[in-house]
Structure formats: C-alpha cells, structure tokens
Short mmCIF file of C-alpha atoms in Angstrom, two decimals:
data_model
loop_
_atom_site.label_atom_id
_atom_site.label_comp_id
_atom_site.label_asym_id
_atom_site.label_seq_id
_atom_site.Cartn_x
_atom_site.Cartn_y
_atom_site.Cartn_z
CA MET P 23 -51.82 64.46 35.70
CA GLU P 24 -49.69 63.34 38.63
CA GLN P 25 -51.34 61.29 41.34
CA SER P 26 -50.64 62.84 44.73
CA ALA P 27 -49.85 59.81 46.86
CA GLY P 28 -48.61 61.77 49.85
CA ASP P 29 -51.45 64.28 50.10
CA THR P 30 -53.72 63.59 53.06
CA ALA P 31 -56.34 66.15 52.00
CA MET P 32 -59.86 64.84 52.31
CA ASN P 33 -58.70 61.91 54.47
CA ASP P 34 -59.96 63.37 57.75
CA GLY P 35 -63.03 62.35 59.73
CA PRO P 36 -66.09 61.58 57.61
CA LEU P 37 -64.03 61.33 54.43
CA ALA P 38 -61.93 58.35 55.45
CA GLU P 39 -63.32 56.51 52.42
CA ALA P 40 -61.53 59.05 50.20
CA ARG P 41 -58.26 57.21 50.89
CA ALA P 42 -59.31 54.66 48.27
CA ALA P 43 -60.09 57.29 45.63
CA PRO P 44 -57.23 58.21 43.29
CA ARG P 45 -56.19 61.82 43.76
CA PHE P 46 -54.77 64.04 41.05
CA THR P 47 -52.61 67.09 41.67
CA LEU P 48 -53.50 70.10 39.55
CA LEU P 49 -51.04 72.81 38.58
CA ILE P 50 -52.29 76.23 39.75
CA ARG P 51 -55.85 75.88 38.46
CA SER P 52 -57.78 78.95 39.55
CA ALA P 53 -61.46 78.75 40.45
CA LYS P 54 -64.16 80.74 42.25
CA LEU P 55 -65.72 79.78 45.56
CA ILE P 56 -69.29 81.08 45.90
CA ALA P 57 -70.32 81.37 49.54
CA PRO P 58 -73.03 83.26 51.46
CA GLN P 59 -70.46 86.03 52.06
CA GLY P 60 -69.76 86.54 48.33
CA GLN P 61 -67.48 85.22 45.60
CA PHE P 62 -63.81 84.47 46.28
CA LEU P 63 -60.77 83.38 44.27
CA CYS P 64 -58.92 80.18 45.08
CA VAL P 65 -56.61 77.58 43.54
CA ILE P 66 -57.51 73.91 43.09
CA ARG P 67 -54.74 71.81 44.65
CA ASP P 68 -56.01 68.30 44.00
CA VAL P 69 -59.20 66.50 43.16
CA SER P 70 -60.68 63.00 43.32
CA ALA P 71 -64.07 61.51 42.54
CA THR P 72 -65.12 62.16 46.15
CA GLY P 73 -63.76 65.61 46.87
CA ILE P 74 -61.40 68.47 46.26
CA SER P 75 -58.92 70.62 48.17
CA LEU P 76 -58.55 74.35 47.65
CA ARG P 77 -56.00 76.96 48.68
CA GLY P 78 -57.08 80.55 49.19
CA PHE P 79 -55.10 83.77 49.26
CA HIS P 80 -56.78 84.34 52.63
CA PRO P 81 -58.81 81.98 54.83
CA LEU P 82 -61.73 80.77 52.73
CA PRO P 83 -65.24 81.44 54.05
CA ASP P 84 -67.55 78.70 55.28
CA GLY P 85 -71.31 78.51 55.06
CA ASP P 86 -74.14 76.82 53.24
CA PRO P 87 -74.57 76.59 50.34
CA LEU P 88 -71.08 76.51 48.81
CA LEU P 89 -70.44 76.29 45.07
CA LEU P 90 -67.15 75.90 43.23
CA GLU P 91 -67.20 77.62 39.84
CA LEU P 92 -64.66 76.51 37.24
CA GLN P 93 -63.39 78.68 34.40
CA THR P 94 -65.90 76.98 32.09
CA GLY P 95 -68.69 78.42 34.23
CA ASP P 96 -69.68 74.98 35.57
CA ARG P 97 -70.74 75.11 39.22
CA LEU P 98 -70.19 72.19 41.59
CA PRO P 99 -71.99 72.01 44.98
CA ILE P 100 -69.45 71.26 47.71
CA GLU P 101 -69.41 70.86 51.51
CA ARG P 102 -66.43 71.82 53.65
CA VAL P 103 -64.91 69.03 55.74
CA TRP P 104 -61.70 70.55 57.12
CA SER P 105 -59.71 73.77 57.09
CA ARG P 106 -56.06 74.45 57.98
CA GLY P 107 -54.83 78.00 57.43
CA LEU P 108 -55.16 78.83 53.74
CA ASP P 109 -56.07 75.24 52.78
CA SER P 110 -59.53 73.68 52.95
CA GLY P 111 -60.94 70.31 51.92
CA TYR P 112 -64.42 69.64 50.58
CA ARG P 113 -66.60 66.74 49.56
CA PHE P 114 -68.71 66.94 46.42
CA ALA P 115 -72.39 67.22 47.31
CA THR P 116 -73.36 65.53 44.02
CA PRO P 117 -71.42 63.07 41.82
CA VAL P 118 -68.90 64.61 39.42
CA GLU P 119 -66.86 63.40 36.47
CA VAL P 120 -63.37 63.92 37.81
CA GLY P 121 -61.92 63.91 34.27
CA ASP P 122 -64.11 66.88 33.36
CA VAL P 123 -62.92 68.78 36.44
CA ILE P 124 -59.26 68.08 35.63
CA SER P 125 -59.55 69.02 31.95
CA GLU P 126 -62.16 71.73 32.64
CA THR P 127 -64.38 70.35 29.92
CA GLY P 128 -67.77 72.00 29.97
CA GLU P 129 -70.61 73.34 27.88
CA TYR P 130 -68.79 76.66 27.41
CA PRO P 131 -65.14 77.51 26.68
CA LYS P 132 -62.84 78.64 29.48
CA ARG P 133 -62.84 82.33 30.25
CA PRO P 134 -61.35 84.58 32.94
CA LEU P 135 -63.09 84.33 36.30
CA ARG P 136 -65.52 87.16 37.00
CA LEU P 137 -66.86 88.40 40.30
CA ASP P 138 -70.53 89.44 40.34
CA LEU P 139 -70.69 92.70 42.26
CA ASP P 140 -73.07 95.59 42.83
CA LEU P 141 -70.90 98.62 43.48
CA PRO P 142 -71.61 102.29 42.63
CA LEU P 143 -68.64 104.18 41.21
CA ASP P 144 -67.73 107.23 39.14
CA LEU P 145 -66.24 107.39 35.66
CA ARG P 146 -63.83 110.22 34.93
CA TRP P 147 -62.34 111.44 31.66
CA SER P 148 -61.33 114.80 30.18
CA GLY P 149 -62.63 116.77 33.14
CA GLU P 150 -66.01 115.01 33.21
CA ARG P 151 -67.24 112.78 36.00
CA ILE P 152 -70.41 110.68 35.87
CA GLU P 153 -72.06 107.98 37.96
CA ALA P 154 -72.13 104.31 36.99
CA ASP P 155 -72.63 100.88 38.56
CA LEU P 156 -70.09 98.07 38.56
CA VAL P 157 -71.78 94.77 37.62
CA ASN P 158 -68.85 92.38 37.45
CA LEU P 159 -65.08 92.47 37.69
CA SER P 160 -62.23 90.31 36.38
CA GLN P 161 -58.45 90.56 36.42
CA HIS P 162 -58.56 92.15 32.99
CA GLY P 163 -61.75 94.17 32.81
CA ALA P 164 -65.24 94.92 34.06
CA ARG P 165 -68.85 95.28 33.04
CA ILE P 166 -70.65 98.44 34.07
CA GLU P 167 -74.05 100.04 33.62
CA CYS P 168 -74.17 103.73 32.80
CA ALA P 169 -76.99 106.04 31.65
CA GLN P 170 -74.63 108.26 29.63
CA PHE P 171 -73.43 107.23 26.18
CA LEU P 172 -69.82 106.08 26.02
CA ALA P 173 -67.87 105.63 22.79
CA ILE P 174 -66.07 102.43 21.85
CA ARG P 175 -62.33 102.69 22.75
CA GLN P 176 -63.05 105.71 24.94
CA PRO P 177 -60.41 105.97 27.70
CA LEU P 178 -61.62 106.62 31.23
CA TRP P 179 -60.87 106.09 34.92
CA LEU P 180 -62.93 104.06 37.41
CA MET P 181 -63.16 105.95 40.70
CA SER P 182 -64.43 104.57 44.03
CA ASP P 183 -63.38 104.77 47.66
CA ARG P 184 -63.51 100.96 47.68
CA LEU P 185 -61.35 100.38 44.60
CA PRO P 186 -57.93 101.51 43.46
CA GLU P 187 -58.13 104.00 40.59
CA ILE P 188 -58.29 101.91 37.42
CA GLU P 189 -57.54 103.16 33.92
CA ALA P 190 -59.65 101.44 31.26
CA LYS P 191 -61.08 101.64 27.76
CA VAL P 192 -64.58 100.87 26.48
CA ARG P 193 -64.52 97.61 24.53
CA TRP P 194 -68.21 97.02 23.78
CA ARG P 195 -71.66 98.39 24.56
CA ASP P 196 -75.17 96.97 24.64
CA GLY P 197 -77.75 99.59 25.54
CA ASN P 198 -76.68 101.02 28.89
CA ARG P 199 -74.25 98.13 29.55
CA TYR P 200 -70.57 98.48 28.73
CA GLY P 201 -67.57 96.16 28.74
CA LEU P 202 -64.25 97.68 29.80
CA THR P 203 -60.68 96.44 29.44
CA PHE P 204 -58.06 97.57 31.94
CA ASP P 205 -54.78 99.16 30.87
CA THR P 206 -53.07 97.47 33.83
CA THR P 207 -54.38 94.10 34.96
CA PHE P 208 -54.51 92.55 38.43
CA ASN P 209 -52.42 89.50 39.18
CA LEU P 210 -54.36 86.63 40.77
CA ARG P 211 -53.27 87.42 44.34
CA GLU P 212 -54.16 91.12 43.99
CA PHE P 213 -57.53 90.20 42.53
CA ALA P 214 -58.26 87.66 45.27
CA LEU P 215 -57.42 90.10 48.07
CA LEU P 216 -59.50 92.84 46.42
CA ALA P 217 -62.46 90.44 46.23
CA ALA P 218 -62.19 89.73 49.96
CA ARG P 219 -61.82 93.41 50.84
CA LEU P 220 -64.93 94.32 48.86
CA GLN P 221 -67.14 91.50 50.17
CA CYS P 222 -65.88 90.19 53.52
CA PRO P 223 -62.98 92.23 54.97
CA ARG P 224 -62.83 90.14 58.15
CA LEU P 225 -61.19 87.37 56.11
CA LEU P 226 -58.13 89.61 55.82
CA VAL P 227 -57.86 90.49 59.51
CA GLU P 228 -55.88 87.41 60.53
CA GLN P 229 -53.69 86.09 57.75
CA PRO P 230 -52.06 82.76 58.67
CA GLN P 231 -48.32 82.40 58.15
CA GLY P 232 -46.93 80.29 55.34
#
C-alpha cells in the first residue's frame, strides 16, 4: 500500500498525535457506516493505527454510536473528529490492527455489503401480486420474508413506492425467508444514494460540490 504523506486527514484538533502514525492510502475500498440514522455506504480513503478517513456519496451522518463495517463483517467503533463536504475523519474508539483493516482479514470471507432494512413491499409476477417484507438489500440482491411459497428461479418484480421497480429471481429459500438475485444490479453510487433516500433523505437535500 502507498503511504499518503500529503494527506492531512486526522491531523486536526484532538488528533494532532496522528501525524506520527503512518497512513496508508486505500484504493476504493467500500464499507458501511452504521449510525443512529441507519446504515450508509462509503469509501475508505486512508487508514492508520489511530484513525481512518471516509468519503461518502452524500454527507455522512453523525451521532453516537458509530460503527464502521468492513466487507468481512467486522465492525469497528469509531468517533467522528472532522467533516468537510463528502469527506469525514474518525478516530478508532478501540485499538485496531491496521494490517487487518488494509487487507480486510477477518473471521469471515469478504462479501457484498448489505443494508439491514424493514420495508414492506409487493411481489408481482404473471398477473399475481402478494405482500412481502424486505429484510436486507445489496447491490446484487435482497433477502425477503413472504408467507406465500415461491419456487427456486422464479422470476418476479419487487414493487414499492420507495424503491425503483426491480426485476429479480428467487435464488434460495429457508422457510418463509427467500434470497433474491437482481437481473440488473446497482452501481455503488446508486446503491449509496438509495440507502440515504430510504433511511435519512435529509442527507440528500444539500449535496456539496466536488
């Protein structure tokens, strides 16, 4: 990894000691910020043993507690120190192994980031329409709960006034829980903006330039 000598992130105010900590620039490493307002997508810009800087696709929410979830599922308690437009800097609330953050080494393998949601919706196919509940959502698929039996590989549409219409297929089932894969996936920016719109629309009201 490349050490970011010119980056002043985490050098403000109470984190002046971070100047002595080697910083490493990461290349578009996506993560999930868990805040009191919900769960939001971001990109890790650089990291050191003392803290981390994140860029959002909209201003990132503040609050307490804050957790940063990596693609391994590991969750790191963090505290915001500064914010400038789409960029924010945080200190780690507990010690971390910076090498594990950089390599994303954890107990579980990396997987696509999922947003935990509780959203009623309808499923439509072949003239039928039934109620279901959205449990979580990723760029590539979703988990739902539905009282009606659905067949594996069954095509259907997700319908909600809070979501775009999404064409999907049933990938797996476990009782009344089903895993869906989308025919057309979200890119990271689309997914991040959808997450904000579903959970905290005020974050989208004033988008900073640049």
